[in-house]
Short mmCIF file of N, CA and C in Angstrom, two decimals:
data_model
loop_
_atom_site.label_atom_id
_atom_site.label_comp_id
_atom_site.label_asym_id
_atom_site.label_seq_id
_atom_site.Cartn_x
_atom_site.Cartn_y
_atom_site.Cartn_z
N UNK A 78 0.83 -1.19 0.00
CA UNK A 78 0.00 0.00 0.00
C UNK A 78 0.87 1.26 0.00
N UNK A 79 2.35 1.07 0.72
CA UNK A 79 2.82 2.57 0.90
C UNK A 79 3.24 2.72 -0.28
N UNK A 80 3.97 2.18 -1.18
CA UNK A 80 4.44 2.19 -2.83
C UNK A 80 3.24 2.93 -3.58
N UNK A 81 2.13 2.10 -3.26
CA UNK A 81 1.06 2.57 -4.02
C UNK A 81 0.51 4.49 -3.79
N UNK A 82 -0.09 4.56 -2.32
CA UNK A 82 0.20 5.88 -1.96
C UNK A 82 1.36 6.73 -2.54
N UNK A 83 2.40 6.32 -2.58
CA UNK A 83 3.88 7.18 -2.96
C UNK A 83 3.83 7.95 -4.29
N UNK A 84 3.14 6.67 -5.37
CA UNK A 84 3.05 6.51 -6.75
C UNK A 84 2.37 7.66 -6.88
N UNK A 85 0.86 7.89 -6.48
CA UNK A 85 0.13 8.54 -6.49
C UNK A 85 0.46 10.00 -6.31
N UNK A 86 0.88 9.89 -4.74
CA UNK A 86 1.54 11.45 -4.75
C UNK A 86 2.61 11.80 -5.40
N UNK A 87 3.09 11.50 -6.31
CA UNK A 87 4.07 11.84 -7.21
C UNK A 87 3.92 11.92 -8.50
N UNK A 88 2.80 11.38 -8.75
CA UNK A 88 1.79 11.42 -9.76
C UNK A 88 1.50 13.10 -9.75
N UNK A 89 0.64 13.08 -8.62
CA UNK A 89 -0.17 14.24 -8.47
C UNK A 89 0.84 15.86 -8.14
N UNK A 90 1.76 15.34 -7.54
CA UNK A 90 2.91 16.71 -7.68
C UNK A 90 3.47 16.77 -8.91
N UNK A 91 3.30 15.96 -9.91
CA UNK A 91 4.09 16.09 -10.79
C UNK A 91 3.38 17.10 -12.00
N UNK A 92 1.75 16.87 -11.40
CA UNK A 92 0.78 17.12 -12.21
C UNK A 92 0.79 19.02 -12.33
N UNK A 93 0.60 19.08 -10.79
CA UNK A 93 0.97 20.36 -9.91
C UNK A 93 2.12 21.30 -10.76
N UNK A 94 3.45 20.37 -10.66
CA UNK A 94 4.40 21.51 -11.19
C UNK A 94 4.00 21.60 -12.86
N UNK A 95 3.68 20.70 -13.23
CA UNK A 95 3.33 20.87 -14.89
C UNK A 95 2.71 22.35 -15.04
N UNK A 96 1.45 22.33 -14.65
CA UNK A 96 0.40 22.95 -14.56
C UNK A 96 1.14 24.30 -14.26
N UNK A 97 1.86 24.54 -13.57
CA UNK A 97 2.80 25.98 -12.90
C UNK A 97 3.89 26.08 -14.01
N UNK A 98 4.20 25.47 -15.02
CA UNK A 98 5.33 25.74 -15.75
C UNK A 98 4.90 25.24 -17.22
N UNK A 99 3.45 25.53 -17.96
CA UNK A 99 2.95 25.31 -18.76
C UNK A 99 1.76 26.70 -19.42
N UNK A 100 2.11 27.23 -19.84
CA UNK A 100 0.71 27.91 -20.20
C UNK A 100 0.07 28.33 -21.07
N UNK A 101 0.19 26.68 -22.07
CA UNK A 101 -0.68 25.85 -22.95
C UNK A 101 -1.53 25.34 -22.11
N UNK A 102 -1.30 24.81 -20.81
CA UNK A 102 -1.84 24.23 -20.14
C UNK A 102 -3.53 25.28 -19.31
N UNK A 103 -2.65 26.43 -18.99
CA UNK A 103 -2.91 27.81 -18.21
C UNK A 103 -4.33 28.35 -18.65
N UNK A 104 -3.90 28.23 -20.08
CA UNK A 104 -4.18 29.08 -20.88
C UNK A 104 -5.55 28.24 -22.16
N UNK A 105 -5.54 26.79 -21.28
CA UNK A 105 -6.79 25.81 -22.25
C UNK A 105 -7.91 25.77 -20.79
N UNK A 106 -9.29 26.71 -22.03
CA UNK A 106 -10.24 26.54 -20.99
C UNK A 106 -10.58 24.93 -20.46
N UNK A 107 -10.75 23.92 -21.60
CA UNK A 107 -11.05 22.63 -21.21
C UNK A 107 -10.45 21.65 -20.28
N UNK A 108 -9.10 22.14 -20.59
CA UNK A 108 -8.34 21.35 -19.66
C UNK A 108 -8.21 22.05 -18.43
N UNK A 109 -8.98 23.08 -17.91
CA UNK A 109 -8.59 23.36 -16.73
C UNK A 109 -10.30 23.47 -16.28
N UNK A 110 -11.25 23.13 -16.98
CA UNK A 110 -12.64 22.86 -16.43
C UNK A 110 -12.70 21.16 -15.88
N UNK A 111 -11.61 19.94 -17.31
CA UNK A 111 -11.57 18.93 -16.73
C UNK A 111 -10.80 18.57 -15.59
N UNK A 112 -9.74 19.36 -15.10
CA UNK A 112 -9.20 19.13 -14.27
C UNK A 112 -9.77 19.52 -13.30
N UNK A 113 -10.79 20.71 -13.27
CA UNK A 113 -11.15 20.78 -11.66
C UNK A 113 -12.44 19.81 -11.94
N UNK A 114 -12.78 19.34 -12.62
CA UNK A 114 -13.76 18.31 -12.39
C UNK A 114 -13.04 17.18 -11.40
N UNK A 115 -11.95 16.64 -11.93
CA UNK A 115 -11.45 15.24 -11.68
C UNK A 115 -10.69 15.76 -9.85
N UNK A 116 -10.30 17.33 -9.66
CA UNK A 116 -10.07 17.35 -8.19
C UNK A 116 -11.49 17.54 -7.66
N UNK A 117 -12.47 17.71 -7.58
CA UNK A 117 -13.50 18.22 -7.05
C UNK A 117 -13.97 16.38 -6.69
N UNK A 118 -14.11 15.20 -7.94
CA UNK A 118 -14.66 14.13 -7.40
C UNK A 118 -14.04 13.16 -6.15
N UNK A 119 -14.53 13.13 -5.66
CA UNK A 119 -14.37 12.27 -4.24
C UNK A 119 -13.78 10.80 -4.86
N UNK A 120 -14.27 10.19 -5.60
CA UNK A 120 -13.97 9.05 -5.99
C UNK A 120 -12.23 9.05 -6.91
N UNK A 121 -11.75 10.00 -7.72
CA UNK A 121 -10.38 10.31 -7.78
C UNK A 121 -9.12 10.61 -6.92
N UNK A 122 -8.41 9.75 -7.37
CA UNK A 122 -7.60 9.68 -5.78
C UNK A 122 -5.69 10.39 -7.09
N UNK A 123 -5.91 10.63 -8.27
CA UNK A 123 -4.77 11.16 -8.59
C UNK A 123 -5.56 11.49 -9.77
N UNK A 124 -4.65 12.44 -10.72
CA UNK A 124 -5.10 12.45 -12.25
C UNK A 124 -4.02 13.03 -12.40
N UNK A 125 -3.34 12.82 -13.91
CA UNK A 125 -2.33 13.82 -14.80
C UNK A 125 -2.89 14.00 -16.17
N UNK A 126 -2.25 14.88 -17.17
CA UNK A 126 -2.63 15.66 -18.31
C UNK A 126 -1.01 14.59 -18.81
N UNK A 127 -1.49 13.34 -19.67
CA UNK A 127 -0.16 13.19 -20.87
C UNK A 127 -0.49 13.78 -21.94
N UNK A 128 0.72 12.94 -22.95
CA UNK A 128 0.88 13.48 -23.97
C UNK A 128 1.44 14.62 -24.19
N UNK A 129 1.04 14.51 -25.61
CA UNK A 129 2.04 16.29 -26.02
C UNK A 129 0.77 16.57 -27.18
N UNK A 130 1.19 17.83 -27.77
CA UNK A 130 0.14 18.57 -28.45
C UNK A 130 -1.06 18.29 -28.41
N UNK A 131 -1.94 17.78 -29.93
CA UNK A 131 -2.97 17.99 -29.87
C UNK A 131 -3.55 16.31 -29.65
N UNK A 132 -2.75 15.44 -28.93
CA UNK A 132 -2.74 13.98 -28.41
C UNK A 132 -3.01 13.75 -27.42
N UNK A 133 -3.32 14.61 -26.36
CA UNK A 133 -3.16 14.48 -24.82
C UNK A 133 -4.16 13.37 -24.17
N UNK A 134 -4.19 13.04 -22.89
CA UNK A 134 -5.19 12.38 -22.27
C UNK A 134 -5.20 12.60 -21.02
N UNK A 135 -6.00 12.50 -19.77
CA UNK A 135 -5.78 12.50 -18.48
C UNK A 135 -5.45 11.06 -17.68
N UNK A 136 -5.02 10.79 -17.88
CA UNK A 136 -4.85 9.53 -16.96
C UNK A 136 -5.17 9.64 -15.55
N UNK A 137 -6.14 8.49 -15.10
CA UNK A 137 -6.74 8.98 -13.63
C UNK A 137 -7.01 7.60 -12.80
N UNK A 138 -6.59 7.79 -11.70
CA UNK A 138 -7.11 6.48 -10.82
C UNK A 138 -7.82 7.12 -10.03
N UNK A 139 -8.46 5.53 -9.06
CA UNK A 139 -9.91 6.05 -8.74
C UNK A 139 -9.49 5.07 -7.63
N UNK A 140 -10.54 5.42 -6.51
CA UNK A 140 -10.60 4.42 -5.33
C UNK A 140 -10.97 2.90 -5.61
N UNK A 141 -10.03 2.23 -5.41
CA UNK A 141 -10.68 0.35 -5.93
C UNK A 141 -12.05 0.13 -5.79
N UNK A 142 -12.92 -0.46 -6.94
CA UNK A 142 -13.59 -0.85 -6.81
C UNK A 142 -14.83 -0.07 -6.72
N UNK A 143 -14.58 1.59 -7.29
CA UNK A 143 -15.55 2.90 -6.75
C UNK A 143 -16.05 2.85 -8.26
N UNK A 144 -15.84 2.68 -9.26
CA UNK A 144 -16.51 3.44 -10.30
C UNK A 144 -17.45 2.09 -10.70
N UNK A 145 -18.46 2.72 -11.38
CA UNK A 145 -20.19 2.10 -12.10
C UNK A 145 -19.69 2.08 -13.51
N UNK A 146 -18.96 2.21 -14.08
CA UNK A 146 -18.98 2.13 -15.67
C UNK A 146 -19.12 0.44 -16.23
N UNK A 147 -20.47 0.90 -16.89
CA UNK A 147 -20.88 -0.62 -17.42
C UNK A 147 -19.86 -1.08 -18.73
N UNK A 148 -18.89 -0.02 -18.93
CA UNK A 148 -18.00 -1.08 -20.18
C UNK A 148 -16.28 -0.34 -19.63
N UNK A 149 -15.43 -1.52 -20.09
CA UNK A 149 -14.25 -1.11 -19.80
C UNK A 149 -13.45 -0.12 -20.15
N UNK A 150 -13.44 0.32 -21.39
CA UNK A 150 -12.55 1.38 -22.11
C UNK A 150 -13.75 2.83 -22.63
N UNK A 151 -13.37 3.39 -22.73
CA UNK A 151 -14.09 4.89 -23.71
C UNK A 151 -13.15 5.65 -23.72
N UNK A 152 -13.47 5.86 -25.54
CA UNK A 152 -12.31 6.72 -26.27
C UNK A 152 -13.30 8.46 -26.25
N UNK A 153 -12.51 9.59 -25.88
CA UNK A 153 -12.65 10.68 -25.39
C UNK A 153 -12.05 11.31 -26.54
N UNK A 154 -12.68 11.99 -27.65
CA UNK A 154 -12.01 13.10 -28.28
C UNK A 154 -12.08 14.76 -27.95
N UNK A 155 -11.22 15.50 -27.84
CA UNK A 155 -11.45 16.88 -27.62
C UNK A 155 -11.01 17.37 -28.86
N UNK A 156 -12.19 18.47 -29.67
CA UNK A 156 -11.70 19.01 -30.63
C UNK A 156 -11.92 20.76 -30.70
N UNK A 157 -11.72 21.28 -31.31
CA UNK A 157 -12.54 22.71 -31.09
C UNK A 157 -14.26 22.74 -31.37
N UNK A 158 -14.28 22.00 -32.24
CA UNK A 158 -15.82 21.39 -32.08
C UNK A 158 -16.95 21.09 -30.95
N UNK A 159 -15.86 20.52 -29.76
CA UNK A 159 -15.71 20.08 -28.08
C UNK A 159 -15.82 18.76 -28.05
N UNK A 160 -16.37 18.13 -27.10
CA UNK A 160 -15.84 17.11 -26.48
C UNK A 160 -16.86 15.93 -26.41
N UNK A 161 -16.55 14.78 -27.09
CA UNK A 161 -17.31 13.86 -27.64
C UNK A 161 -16.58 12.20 -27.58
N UNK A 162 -17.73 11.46 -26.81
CA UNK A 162 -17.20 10.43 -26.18
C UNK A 162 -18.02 9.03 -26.39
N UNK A 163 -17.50 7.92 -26.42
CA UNK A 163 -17.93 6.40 -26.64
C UNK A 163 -17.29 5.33 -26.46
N UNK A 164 -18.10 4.35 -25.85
CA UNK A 164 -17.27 3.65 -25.34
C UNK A 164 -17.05 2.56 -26.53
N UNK A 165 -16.18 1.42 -26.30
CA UNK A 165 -15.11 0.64 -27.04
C UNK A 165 -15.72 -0.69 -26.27
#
């Protein structure tokens, strides 16, 4: 468990300094409406912004065993168009 905790918070500081030394990041309304979504839910226990340009994704863990999603994967596109999603 402490590895696991560790992972996480290092995850999540890492996310932190990004965010402070980015402002592509700063400066994208979406990604900073999804990100306070994913700190605001109780059930998220880390999230980061990968990728590079117009490829990115959030990668996010969740408390074991907390999320209802009736299928395993969903592919998430963000375009200027906005944001449009289905699962796989």
């Amino acid at each position: 468990q402490k590895n696991y905790d560790e992972f996480l918070h290092h995850l999540n500081q890492s996310w932190i300094q990004k965010k402070q030394t980015s402002s592509s990041i700063n400066e994208n309304t979406m990604i900073k409406t999804i990100d306070q979504y994913l700190l605001n839910d109780p059930l998220v226990v880390a999230h980061k912004l990968c990728g590079a340009g117009n490829g990115g994704f959030f990668l996010t863990f969740s408390k074991k065993d907390s999320l209802t999603i009736p299928y395993s994967s969903v592919k998430i596109n963000v375009s200027p168009d906005g944001v449009k999603g289905k699962k796989l």
